Amino acid sequence: MPSFESIKARYEAAGQDHVLKFWPQLADSEKASLLEQLGSLDIERVNRIYKKAVSAESTNSSATSDLIEPLPKGASESITHVELANEWRRIGLEAVSKGEVGALLMAGGQGTRLGSNGPKGCYDIGLPSHKSLFQYQAERISRLQTVAEQEFGKKAGTVIVPWYVMTSGPTRRETEKFFKEHEYFGLDHRNVIFFEQGTLPCLTMEGKLLLDTTSSVAVAPDGNGGLYAATRSPLGAGDKSHTVLNDLARRKILYVHAYCVDNCLVRVADPVFIGFGIWKQADCAAKVVPKASPTESVGVVACKGGRFSVVEYSEILKEQAERRDADGELVFRAGNIVNHFYTTAYLNQVEKFEEQMAFHIARKKIPHVDLATGQIVKPAKPNGMKLEMFVFDVFPYTERFAVLEVERKQEFSPLKNAPGTGSDDPETSRRDLLAQHKHFLEKAGAIVKDKVEIEMSPIVSYAGEGLESTKGKIFSKSGIASSLEELDALV
């Protein structure tokens, strides 16, 4: 443990020695805890991040919309090109069958807005089966492994898609407990790897560290863009050399699909998307959905200052947002859904340019210790800032970038808002997932009667495949199907 004198000297040099204000009155255990926290904190980096974030915010606010341009021709493809989509699926599924594909889940968020303090992935959106978001995604992985085995003649149980689950400080323990209680939803626990995103100190508007007790600095998760640094951090205290990046290398994983936990329609390790990335020889690629309207409040993937970026809707002028191309489509239509493809080689390169990436400032009401009184203050208005990096902040530094446009109703239904909100809430998630299952059956040639709700486990079908036997059948009963036989019982 570092000495008090060395910590004091470092923090004085950094202009942050106020964190030691209450040192004389702390108990020995509190002193040890504070020294350990301050010793592990790279305070010089925190100061650099603050200055860069403030500078970048100022630059962005003064930037003109003239710097924003649509995606160049050839950078984007659409899933509606059926022949190409079939080829992408074949390429991607072959990579899955060879054990070259991993899935990375960003699951650090809590369900606070949903009225739950638990990890968002544990949430039940109200399906007939009452399965959690985690369970749906696990079952999609399980089915994908089976499909790859069947289509490429592999022995059952030999194809593995490792699942890297990024948690946060508040969610890690409960997430691991949930997986254990549910026996990893049928997956081999050795192929489910938990890791944790980092944290950064909470700061005053002037960049000074805030204390949440007299013996600890207030911290907050560093945003979903913290996943890049988190892949380089030790998975556990026991083995400092075991990281996500090392694990990917050990397993010979070449391609990674990264996505957010709150999308009930997400196609985990989607072979079409993986195949698209390989086909385009991309380092990094993004799935997007067409904007629902010019005014939809969603960031779009576009070019800013000649580089690929996610441009916030507030940065685009009304005239630009309404512009259409020769086909009548919105020019700025590539709605960002935080769904990415990476080569593992690219993930290993991020550290080289990470220092150039600016963190974003989120001004918040942050409870803190008053330095004059030592009392906890709960502010009524924003008094400080949390610094976050977004997962798409790497786009401008990507040499070979590509965009795949997919159908919103088939692949994107986010869970953001409280029940009863009417938009991006548990009810819309439930509606969209059951509508997808109906679509799968009807595409296979079945008839589903009005008001009949059928929930199919992903174990039955990953993306509508394997339902040929339902052709011509009329489904008149609502119910849950975990196998084709159970599906037949609903006819």
Coordinates of C-alpha atoms in Angstrom, one line a residue:
M1 CA 0.0 0.0 0.0
P2 CA 1.4 3.5 -0.8
S3 CA 2.4 5.7 2.0
F4 CA 0.4 8.7 3.2
E5 CA 3.3 11.0 2.3
S6 CA 3.6 9.7 -1.3
I7 CA -0.2 10.0 -1.9
K8 CA -0.3 13.5 -0.4
A9 CA 2.6 14.6 -2.7
R10 CA 0.9 13.2 -5.8
Y11 CA -2.5 14.7 -5.0
E12 CA -1.0 18.1 -4.1
A13 CA 0.8 18.2 -7.4
A14 CA -2.5 17.3 -9.2
G15 CA -4.4 20.0 -7.3
Q16 CA -6.7 17.3 -5.7
D17 CA -5.3 17.1 -2.1
H18 CA -8.7 18.3 -0.7
V19 CA -9.6 14.6 -0.6
L20 CA -7.4 14.3 2.5
K21 CA -9.2 17.0 4.3
F22 CA -10.7 14.6 6.9
W23 CA -7.6 12.5 7.3
P24 CA -6.8 13.4 11.0
Q25 CA -10.3 12.2 12.2
L26 CA -10.5 8.9 10.2
A27 CA -10.2 5.6 11.9
D28 CA -7.2 3.4 10.9
S29 CA -9.4 1.2 8.8
E30 CA -10.9 4.2 7.0
K31 CA -7.3 5.6 6.4
A32 CA -6.3 2.3 4.9
S33 CA -9.3 2.1 2.6
L34 CA -8.8 5.7 1.4
L35 CA -5.1 5.2 0.7
E36 CA -5.9 2.1 -1.2
Q37 CA -8.5 3.9 -3.4
L38 CA -6.3 6.9 -4.0
G39 CA -3.3 4.8 -4.8
S40 CA -5.2 2.8 -7.4
L41 CA -6.6 5.9 -9.0
D42 CA -4.6 7.5 -11.9
I43 CA -5.2 11.0 -10.8
E44 CA -3.1 12.5 -13.5
R45 CA -5.2 10.7 -16.1
V46 CA -8.4 11.9 -14.5
N47 CA -7.2 15.5 -14.8
R48 CA -6.3 14.9 -18.5
I49 CA -9.7 13.4 -19.2
Y50 CA -11.5 16.3 -17.5
K51 CA -9.6 18.9 -19.6
K52 CA -10.0 17.0 -22.8
A53 CA -13.8 16.5 -22.2
V54 CA -14.4 20.2 -21.5
S55 CA -12.3 21.2 -24.5
A56 CA -14.2 18.7 -26.8
E57 CA -17.6 19.8 -25.5
S58 CA -16.6 23.4 -26.3
T59 CA -15.4 22.4 -29.8
N60 CA -18.6 20.4 -30.6
S61 CA -20.9 23.2 -29.5
S62 CA -19.1 25.6 -31.9
A63 CA -18.9 23.2 -34.8
T64 CA -21.1 23.8 -37.7
S65 CA -23.5 21.3 -39.3
D66 CA -21.6 21.8 -42.6
L67 CA -19.1 19.3 -41.2
I68 CA -21.8 16.6 -41.2
E69 CA -22.2 14.5 -44.3
P70 CA -24.1 11.3 -45.2
L71 CA -22.4 8.0 -45.4
P72 CA -20.3 7.7 -48.6
K73 CA -21.4 5.4 -51.3
G74 CA -20.3 1.8 -50.7
A75 CA -20.0 2.2 -46.9
S76 CA -23.5 0.9 -46.3
E77 CA -25.4 -2.2 -47.4
S78 CA -29.0 -3.3 -46.7
I79 CA -30.3 -6.6 -45.4
T80 CA -33.0 -6.3 -48.1
H81 CA -30.4 -7.6 -50.7
V82 CA -31.6 -11.2 -50.2
E83 CA -28.9 -12.9 -52.3
L84 CA -26.2 -11.0 -50.5
A85 CA -27.8 -11.6 -47.1
N86 CA -27.8 -15.4 -47.8
E87 CA -24.1 -15.2 -48.7
W88 CA -23.3 -13.2 -45.6
R89 CA -25.2 -15.8 -43.5
R90 CA -23.2 -18.6 -45.1
I91 CA -19.9 -16.9 -44.4
G92 CA -20.8 -16.0 -40.9
L93 CA -22.2 -19.4 -40.0
E94 CA -19.1 -21.0 -41.3
A95 CA -17.0 -18.8 -39.0
V96 CA -19.3 -19.8 -36.1
S97 CA -18.9 -23.5 -36.9
K98 CA -15.1 -23.0 -36.8
G99 CA -15.2 -21.5 -33.3
E100 CA -14.1 -18.1 -34.6
V101 CA -16.9 -16.0 -33.2
G102 CA -17.6 -14.6 -29.7
A103 CA -20.4 -12.5 -28.3
L104 CA -19.9 -9.5 -26.0
L105 CA -22.8 -8.3 -24.0
M106 CA -22.9 -4.8 -22.4
A107 CA -25.0 -5.5 -19.3
G108 CA -23.8 -3.0 -16.7
G109 CA -27.1 -1.1 -16.4
Q110 CA -29.7 -1.4 -13.7
G111 CA -33.4 -1.4 -14.3
T112 CA -34.0 1.7 -12.3
R113 CA -36.2 3.4 -14.9
L114 CA -38.2 0.1 -15.0
G115 CA -38.9 0.2 -11.3
S116 CA -36.2 -2.5 -10.6
N117 CA -32.9 -2.1 -8.8
G118 CA -31.6 -5.4 -10.3
P119 CA -29.5 -5.8 -13.4
K120 CA -31.6 -4.9 -16.5
G121 CA -30.8 -8.4 -18.0
C122 CA -32.8 -10.0 -15.2
Y123 CA -35.9 -8.2 -16.2
D124 CA -39.1 -10.0 -17.2
I125 CA -40.9 -8.0 -20.0
G126 CA -44.1 -9.9 -19.3
L127 CA -43.9 -12.8 -21.8
P128 CA -46.1 -15.9 -21.2
S129 CA -42.9 -17.8 -20.3
H130 CA -41.7 -15.0 -17.9
K131 CA -38.1 -15.5 -19.3
S132 CA -35.6 -12.8 -18.6
L133 CA -33.7 -10.9 -21.3
F134 CA -30.6 -12.9 -20.2
Q135 CA -32.4 -16.2 -20.8
Y136 CA -33.6 -15.2 -24.3
Q137 CA -30.0 -14.3 -25.3
A138 CA -28.5 -17.4 -23.9
E139 CA -31.0 -19.6 -25.7
R140 CA -30.2 -17.8 -29.0
I141 CA -26.6 -18.6 -28.5
S142 CA -27.5 -22.2 -27.8
R143 CA -29.7 -22.5 -30.9
L144 CA -27.0 -20.8 -33.1
Q145 CA -24.4 -23.3 -32.0
T146 CA -26.8 -26.1 -33.0
V147 CA -27.6 -24.6 -36.4
A148 CA -23.9 -24.2 -37.2
E149 CA -23.3 -27.8 -36.2
Q150 CA -26.1 -29.1 -38.4
E151 CA -25.3 -27.0 -41.5
F152 CA -21.6 -27.6 -41.4
G153 CA -21.6 -31.3 -40.3
K154 CA -20.1 -30.8 -36.9
K155 CA -20.6 -33.2 -34.0
A156 CA -23.3 -32.1 -31.5
G157 CA -21.8 -30.0 -28.7
T158 CA -18.6 -29.1 -30.5
V159 CA -19.4 -25.6 -31.7
I160 CA -19.0 -23.0 -29.0
V161 CA -19.8 -19.2 -29.1
P162 CA -18.2 -17.9 -25.9
W163 CA -20.3 -15.2 -24.2
Y164 CA -18.4 -12.3 -22.5
V165 CA -20.8 -10.5 -20.1
M166 CA -19.7 -7.0 -19.1
T167 CA -21.2 -6.0 -15.8
S168 CA -20.6 -3.0 -13.5
G169 CA -19.8 -2.6 -9.8
P170 CA -23.5 -2.4 -8.8
T171 CA -24.6 -5.3 -11.0
R172 CA -21.7 -7.9 -11.1
R173 CA -22.5 -9.9 -8.0
E174 CA -26.3 -10.1 -8.7
T175 CA -25.7 -10.9 -12.4
E176 CA -23.4 -13.8 -11.6
K177 CA -25.8 -15.1 -8.9
F178 CA -28.7 -15.0 -11.4
F179 CA -26.7 -17.0 -13.9
K180 CA -25.7 -19.6 -11.3
E181 CA -29.3 -19.9 -10.0
H182 CA -30.5 -20.5 -13.6
E183 CA -27.7 -22.9 -14.4
Y184 CA -26.4 -20.6 -17.1
F185 CA -29.6 -21.2 -19.0
G186 CA -28.3 -24.4 -20.4
L187 CA -24.9 -23.0 -21.5
D188 CA -21.6 -24.4 -20.3
H189 CA -20.5 -22.1 -17.5
R190 CA -16.9 -22.3 -18.7
N191 CA -18.0 -20.4 -21.8
V192 CA -19.7 -17.6 -20.0
I193 CA -17.1 -15.0 -18.9
F194 CA -18.0 -12.2 -16.6
F195 CA -16.0 -9.0 -16.5
E196 CA -16.5 -5.5 -15.2
Q197 CA -16.5 -2.1 -16.8
G198 CA -14.3 0.5 -15.0
T199 CA -15.3 3.6 -13.0
L200 CA -14.1 7.2 -12.9
P201 CA -14.4 9.7 -10.1
C202 CA -17.3 12.1 -10.0
L203 CA -16.1 15.7 -10.3
T204 CA -17.3 19.2 -9.5
M205 CA -17.9 21.5 -12.5
E206 CA -14.4 22.8 -11.9
G207 CA -12.9 19.3 -12.2
K208 CA -12.3 18.6 -8.5
L209 CA -12.9 15.2 -7.0
L210 CA -16.1 14.7 -5.0
L211 CA -16.1 12.7 -1.8
D212 CA -19.1 10.4 -1.1
T213 CA -17.9 9.8 2.5
T214 CA -15.1 11.4 4.5
S215 CA -13.0 8.4 3.5
S216 CA -13.9 7.6 -0.1
V217 CA -14.1 9.3 -3.5
A218 CA -17.4 9.2 -5.3
V219 CA -17.2 7.1 -8.5
A220 CA -19.5 6.2 -11.4
P221 CA -19.3 3.7 -14.3
D222 CA -17.2 5.1 -17.2
G223 CA -19.9 4.4 -19.9
N224 CA -20.4 1.6 -22.3
G225 CA -17.3 2.7 -24.1
G226 CA -15.4 1.5 -21.0
L227 CA -15.7 -1.9 -22.5
Y228 CA -12.4 -1.4 -24.5
A229 CA -10.3 -0.8 -21.3
A230 CA -12.3 -3.5 -19.5
T231 CA -11.2 -6.1 -22.1
R232 CA -7.6 -5.4 -21.0
S233 CA -8.3 -5.6 -17.2
P234 CA -7.8 -8.8 -15.1
L235 CA -11.0 -10.9 -14.9
G236 CA -10.3 -11.6 -11.3
A237 CA -7.9 -10.8 -8.4
G238 CA -6.3 -14.2 -8.6
D239 CA -4.8 -14.0 -12.1
K240 CA -3.7 -10.6 -13.2
S241 CA -2.8 -11.9 -16.7
H242 CA -6.3 -13.4 -17.5
T243 CA -8.2 -10.7 -19.5
V244 CA -11.0 -10.8 -22.1
L245 CA -8.4 -10.1 -24.8
N246 CA -6.2 -13.0 -23.6
D247 CA -9.2 -15.3 -23.4
L248 CA -10.2 -14.4 -27.0
A249 CA -6.7 -15.2 -28.2
R250 CA -6.6 -18.5 -26.3
R251 CA -9.8 -19.6 -27.9
K252 CA -8.6 -18.3 -31.3
I253 CA -11.7 -16.0 -31.7
L254 CA -11.3 -13.8 -34.8
Y255 CA -14.6 -11.9 -34.7
V256 CA -16.7 -10.4 -31.9
H257 CA -20.3 -9.2 -31.9
A258 CA -21.0 -6.6 -29.2
Y259 CA -24.5 -5.5 -28.2
C260 CA -26.6 -4.0 -25.4
V261 CA -28.7 -6.1 -23.0
D262 CA -31.9 -4.1 -23.4
N263 CA -32.9 -5.1 -27.0
C264 CA -35.2 -8.1 -26.8
L265 CA -34.9 -8.8 -30.5
V266 CA -31.1 -8.8 -30.7
R267 CA -29.6 -11.6 -32.8
V268 CA -26.7 -12.6 -30.7
A269 CA -23.6 -13.4 -32.7
D270 CA -25.7 -12.9 -35.8
P271 CA -24.2 -14.9 -38.6
V272 CA -25.5 -12.5 -41.2
F273 CA -23.8 -9.5 -39.5
I274 CA -20.6 -11.5 -38.8
G275 CA -20.5 -12.6 -42.5
F276 CA -21.1 -9.1 -43.7
G277 CA -18.2 -7.8 -41.6
I278 CA -15.9 -10.5 -43.0
W279 CA -17.2 -9.9 -46.6
K280 CA -16.5 -6.2 -46.3
Q281 CA -13.1 -6.9 -44.7
A282 CA -14.1 -4.4 -42.0
D283 CA -12.2 -3.8 -38.7
C284 CA -15.4 -2.5 -37.2
A285 CA -19.0 -2.4 -38.4
A286 CA -22.3 -1.1 -37.1
K287 CA -25.9 -2.3 -37.5
V288 CA -28.4 0.5 -38.0
V289 CA -32.1 0.8 -38.6
P290 CA -33.8 3.3 -40.8
K291 CA -35.0 6.4 -38.9
A292 CA -38.8 6.2 -38.4
S293 CA -39.1 9.9 -39.3
P294 CA -36.8 12.9 -39.9
T295 CA -37.5 14.2 -36.3
E296 CA -36.9 10.9 -34.5
S297 CA -34.7 11.6 -31.5
V298 CA -31.9 9.1 -32.3
G299 CA -28.3 9.5 -33.2
V300 CA -27.3 8.6 -36.8
V301 CA -24.2 7.0 -38.2
A302 CA -22.8 9.5 -40.7
C303 CA -19.5 11.4 -41.4
K304 CA -18.4 14.3 -39.3
G305 CA -15.3 16.2 -40.4
G306 CA -14.5 13.4 -42.9
R307 CA -14.7 10.6 -40.3
F308 CA -17.3 8.0 -39.5
S309 CA -19.2 9.1 -36.3
V310 CA -22.5 8.8 -34.5
V311 CA -24.0 12.3 -34.9
E312 CA -26.6 13.3 -32.4
Y313 CA -30.0 14.4 -33.8
S314 CA -29.5 17.8 -32.1
E315 CA -26.4 18.4 -34.3
I316 CA -28.3 18.0 -37.6
L317 CA -30.2 21.0 -39.0
K318 CA -33.9 20.5 -39.8
E319 CA -33.2 20.9 -43.6
Q320 CA -30.5 18.2 -43.4
A321 CA -32.7 15.8 -41.4
E322 CA -35.4 16.1 -44.0
R323 CA -33.2 15.7 -47.1
R324 CA -34.0 12.6 -49.2
D325 CA -32.1 10.8 -51.9
A326 CA -33.3 9.8 -55.4
D327 CA -35.2 6.8 -54.0
G328 CA -37.1 9.0 -51.6
E329 CA -35.1 7.7 -48.6
L330 CA -33.8 10.0 -45.8
V331 CA -30.2 10.9 -46.5
F332 CA -29.4 10.8 -42.8
R333 CA -31.4 7.7 -41.9
A334 CA -28.8 5.3 -40.3
G335 CA -30.3 5.1 -36.8
N336 CA -27.7 4.0 -34.3
I337 CA -28.7 0.9 -32.2
V338 CA -25.3 0.1 -30.5
N339 CA -24.8 -3.2 -32.2
H340 CA -21.2 -3.7 -33.5
F341 CA -18.9 -6.1 -35.2
Y342 CA -15.2 -6.2 -34.5
T343 CA -12.2 -8.2 -35.4
T344 CA -10.2 -9.2 -32.4
A345 CA -7.2 -7.7 -34.1
Y346 CA -9.0 -4.3 -34.0
L347 CA -9.9 -4.7 -30.3
N348 CA -6.2 -5.2 -29.6
Q349 CA -5.4 -2.0 -31.4
V350 CA -7.8 0.3 -29.5
E351 CA -5.4 1.0 -26.7
K352 CA -3.1 2.8 -29.2
F353 CA -5.6 5.6 -30.0
E354 CA -7.8 5.5 -26.8
E355 CA -6.0 8.5 -25.3
Q356 CA -7.2 10.6 -28.3
M357 CA -10.8 9.8 -27.6
A358 CA -12.7 12.5 -25.5
F359 CA -15.0 11.5 -22.7
H360 CA -18.5 13.0 -22.7
I361 CA -19.8 15.1 -19.8
A362 CA -23.0 14.1 -18.0
R363 CA -24.0 16.8 -15.5
K364 CA -25.8 15.2 -12.6
K365 CA -27.1 15.8 -9.1
I366 CA -24.3 14.0 -7.1
P367 CA -24.6 13.5 -3.3
H368 CA -21.3 14.4 -1.7
V369 CA -19.6 15.4 1.5
D370 CA -19.4 19.2 2.2
L371 CA -15.7 19.9 2.8
A372 CA -16.5 22.6 5.3
T373 CA -18.8 20.6 7.5
G374 CA -18.2 16.9 6.7
Q375 CA -22.0 16.5 6.2
I376 CA -23.6 14.7 3.3
V377 CA -25.3 17.1 0.8
K378 CA -28.0 15.9 -1.5
P379 CA -28.3 18.7 -4.2
A380 CA -31.5 19.8 -5.7
K381 CA -29.9 20.7 -9.1
P382 CA -26.9 19.4 -11.0
N383 CA -23.7 20.1 -9.0
G384 CA -21.1 17.9 -10.7
M385 CA -20.2 15.7 -13.6
K386 CA -19.8 12.1 -14.5
L387 CA -17.4 11.3 -17.4
E388 CA -18.4 8.6 -19.9
M389 CA -17.1 7.2 -23.0
F390 CA -19.5 5.7 -25.6
V391 CA -18.8 2.5 -27.4
F392 CA -19.1 4.2 -30.8
D393 CA -16.4 6.7 -30.0
V394 CA -14.0 4.4 -31.8
F395 CA -15.7 4.9 -35.1
P396 CA -13.6 8.0 -36.2
Y397 CA -10.4 6.0 -35.7
T398 CA -11.5 3.0 -37.8
E399 CA -9.7 2.5 -41.1
R400 CA -12.1 -0.1 -42.6
F401 CA -15.6 0.7 -41.4
A402 CA -18.9 -0.6 -42.7
V403 CA -22.6 -0.2 -42.0
L404 CA -25.4 -2.8 -42.3
E405 CA -29.0 -1.6 -42.4
V406 CA -31.5 -4.0 -40.9
E407 CA -35.3 -4.1 -40.4
R408 CA -36.3 -2.4 -37.2
K409 CA -39.3 -4.7 -36.5
Q410 CA -37.1 -7.8 -36.8
E411 CA -34.0 -6.6 -34.9
F412 CA -34.6 -3.6 -32.6
S413 CA -37.0 -3.1 -29.8
P414 CA -35.2 -1.4 -26.9
L415 CA -36.3 -1.4 -23.3
K416 CA -35.7 2.1 -21.9
N417 CA -38.8 3.3 -20.2
A418 CA -41.1 2.5 -17.3
P419 CA -44.2 0.2 -17.8
G420 CA -47.1 2.0 -19.3
T421 CA -45.0 4.7 -21.0
G422 CA -46.2 3.5 -24.4
S423 CA -42.8 3.7 -26.1
D424 CA -39.7 1.5 -25.6
D425 CA -41.2 0.0 -22.5
P426 CA -41.9 -3.6 -21.3
E427 CA -45.2 -3.7 -23.2
T428 CA -43.7 -2.7 -26.5
S429 CA -40.9 -5.2 -26.1
R430 CA -43.4 -8.0 -25.4
R431 CA -45.5 -6.9 -28.3
D432 CA -42.6 -6.8 -30.7
L433 CA -41.1 -10.2 -29.7
L434 CA -44.4 -12.0 -30.0
A435 CA -45.1 -10.3 -33.4
Q436 CA -41.7 -11.6 -34.5
H437 CA -42.6 -15.2 -33.6
K438 CA -45.9 -14.8 -35.5
H439 CA -43.9 -13.5 -38.5
F440 CA -41.5 -16.5 -38.3
L441 CA -44.5 -18.9 -38.5
E442 CA -46.3 -17.1 -41.3
K443 CA -43.1 -16.8 -43.3
A444 CA -42.8 -20.6 -43.0
G445 CA -46.3 -21.0 -44.5
A446 CA -48.3 -21.3 -41.3
I447 CA -51.5 -19.4 -40.5
V448 CA -51.8 -17.8 -37.1
K449 CA -55.4 -16.8 -36.2
D450 CA -56.2 -13.3 -34.9
K451 CA -55.5 -12.7 -31.2
V452 CA -53.5 -15.9 -31.0
E453 CA -50.2 -15.3 -29.2
I454 CA -47.5 -17.9 -29.6
E455 CA -44.2 -17.6 -27.8
M456 CA -41.4 -19.8 -29.3
S457 CA -38.3 -20.4 -27.4
P458 CA -35.2 -19.4 -29.4
I459 CA -34.2 -23.1 -28.9
V460 CA -36.9 -23.8 -31.6
S461 CA -35.7 -21.2 -34.1
Y462 CA -33.0 -18.5 -34.0
A463 CA -34.2 -16.4 -36.9
G464 CA -37.1 -18.3 -38.5
E465 CA -35.2 -21.4 -39.7
G466 CA -36.3 -25.0 -38.9
L467 CA -40.1 -24.3 -39.1
E468 CA -40.7 -26.0 -42.4
S469 CA -43.0 -28.6 -40.8
T470 CA -45.5 -25.8 -39.8
K471 CA -46.3 -25.0 -43.5
G472 CA -50.1 -25.1 -44.0
K473 CA -50.9 -25.6 -40.3
I474 CA -53.4 -23.3 -38.7
F475 CA -52.5 -22.1 -35.2
S476 CA -55.7 -21.4 -33.2
K477 CA -54.4 -21.6 -29.6
S478 CA -52.1 -19.3 -27.7
G479 CA -49.3 -20.8 -25.8
I480 CA -45.6 -21.4 -25.2
A481 CA -43.5 -23.7 -27.4
S482 CA -40.0 -25.0 -26.3
S483 CA -40.0 -27.6 -29.1
L484 CA -41.6 -28.4 -32.4
E485 CA -43.8 -30.9 -30.7
E486 CA -45.1 -28.3 -28.3
L487 CA -45.7 -26.0 -31.3
D488 CA -47.9 -28.7 -32.9
A489 CA -50.0 -28.8 -29.8
L490 CA -51.2 -25.2 -30.5
V491 CA -52.7 -26.1 -33.9

